C-alpha positions as a printed Julia matrix, in Angstrom:
112×3 Matrix{Float64}:
 -46.81  -37.14  -46.05
 -45.02  -40.54  -44.89
 -47.45  -43.33  -44.06
 -46.81  -43.16  -40.31
 -47.37  -38.95  -40.61
 -50.84  -39.56  -42.04
 -52.19  -42.15  -39.57
 -51.22  -39.69  -36.82
 -52.58  -36.49  -38.71
 -55.61  -38.78  -39.33
 -55.85  -39.55  -35.31
 -55.44  -35.81  -34.27
 -57.94  -34.73  -36.66
 -60.69  -37.21  -35.83
 -59.59  -36.32  -31.93
 -60.18  -32.36  -32.63
 -63.52  -33.4   -34.37
 -64.83  -35.09  -31.63
 -63.6   -32.12  -29.14
 -64.86  -29.93  -31.39
 -68.48  -31.21  -31.23
 -68.26  -31.74  -27.6
 -67.68  -27.96  -26.92
 -70.15  -27.15  -29.53
 -72.63  -29.09  -26.91
 -71.61  -26.96  -23.93
 -70.69  -23.88  -25.31
 -74.94  -23.91  -27.72
 -76.39  -25.99  -24.66
 -80.05  -25.47  -25.22
 -79.7   -23.38  -27.96
 -80.91  -25.3   -30.96
 -80.48  -23.04  -33.77
 -76.31  -22.37  -32.93
 -75.86  -25.85  -31.92
 -77.4   -27.16  -35.54
 -75.38  -24.3   -37.66
 -71.98  -25.21  -35.53
 -72.15  -28.99  -36.36
 -72.61  -27.78  -39.99
 -69.98  -25.51  -39.67
 -67.77  -28.55  -38.15
 -68.67  -31.4   -40.37
 -68.4   -29.02  -43.77
 -65.09  -27.67  -42.85
 -63.65  -31.32  -41.61
 -65.01  -32.88  -45.11
 -63.84  -30.02  -47.61
 -60.22  -30.85  -46.22
 -60.34  -34.66  -45.5
 -58.44  -35.55  -49.2
 -55.92  -32.82  -47.71
 -52.42  -34.07  -48.33
 -49.67  -31.6   -47.79
 -48.34  -32.38  -44.42
 -47.95  -28.76  -43.78
 -50.98  -27.49  -45.1
 -52.8   -30.83  -42.83
 -50.52  -29.02  -39.76
 -51.94  -25.59  -40.16
 -55.98  -26.74  -40.36
 -55.27  -28.6   -37.35
 -53.8   -25.83  -35.69
 -56.5   -23.57  -36.54
 -59.49  -26.37  -35.07
 -57.25  -26.42  -32.27
 -57.42  -22.83  -32.0
 -60.84  -22.81  -32.71
 -62.06  -24.93  -29.93
 -59.78  -22.91  -27.21
 -62.15  -19.62  -28.82
 -65.44  -21.38  -28.45
 -64.58  -22.68  -24.87
 -62.95  -19.7   -23.21
 -65.04  -16.26  -25.68
 -68.21  -17.19  -26.08
 -70.76  -16.53  -23.49
 -74.83  -17.65  -24.01
 -77.79  -14.52  -23.92
 -80.99  -14.92  -23.81
 -83.36  -12.21  -24.6
 -85.81  -11.75  -21.5
 -87.45   -8.37  -22.54
 -87.77   -6.47  -25.96
 -84.23   -4.57  -24.41
 -82.95   -6.72  -22.11
 -80.31   -9.54  -22.39
 -79.76  -12.26  -19.63
 -75.99  -13.44  -20.19
 -75.45  -17.12  -19.27
 -71.72  -17.8   -19.04
 -70.63  -21.06  -18.3
 -68.9   -22.25  -14.88
 -65.74  -21.99  -16.62
 -65.46  -18.71  -18.09
 -66.04  -17.18  -14.37
 -62.63  -16.22  -12.73
 -62.08  -14.56   -9.42
 -61.98  -10.66   -9.36
 -58.64   -9.96   -9.01
 -57.62   -6.67   -8.48
 -55.15   -4.31  -11.16
 -52.64   -2.39   -9.29
 -50.72    0.17  -11.45
 -47.79    0.11   -9.29
 -46.62   -2.52   -7.24
 -46.7    -1.84   -3.53
 -43.23   -1.67   -1.49
 -42.19   -4.78    1.02
 -41.14   -3.93    4.13
 -38.19   -5.48    5.18
 -38.16   -6.2     8.75
């Protein structure tokens, strides 16, 4: 990999590393076990691949890191056991969306 390419890749890796940790803190807020497990996994994956020199492999790893961040941010919902048979879901505001009804057949526009 060229020197300029290495610097860009390192910058992008650092940006994604920090972003993953910020996302982890938001997604697993108040869940110390999940926060610690995610912290260890993020650190382990980045450490295991820090000496990678193949541009293709680095780009692949950066894409995976980016995809993981999106999945964490958009798909993970916290849940708390409130009783032996009940769970309370705690969705973040950015996960909540307006309920838009699905129409099987489009409605016809009336022309005036």
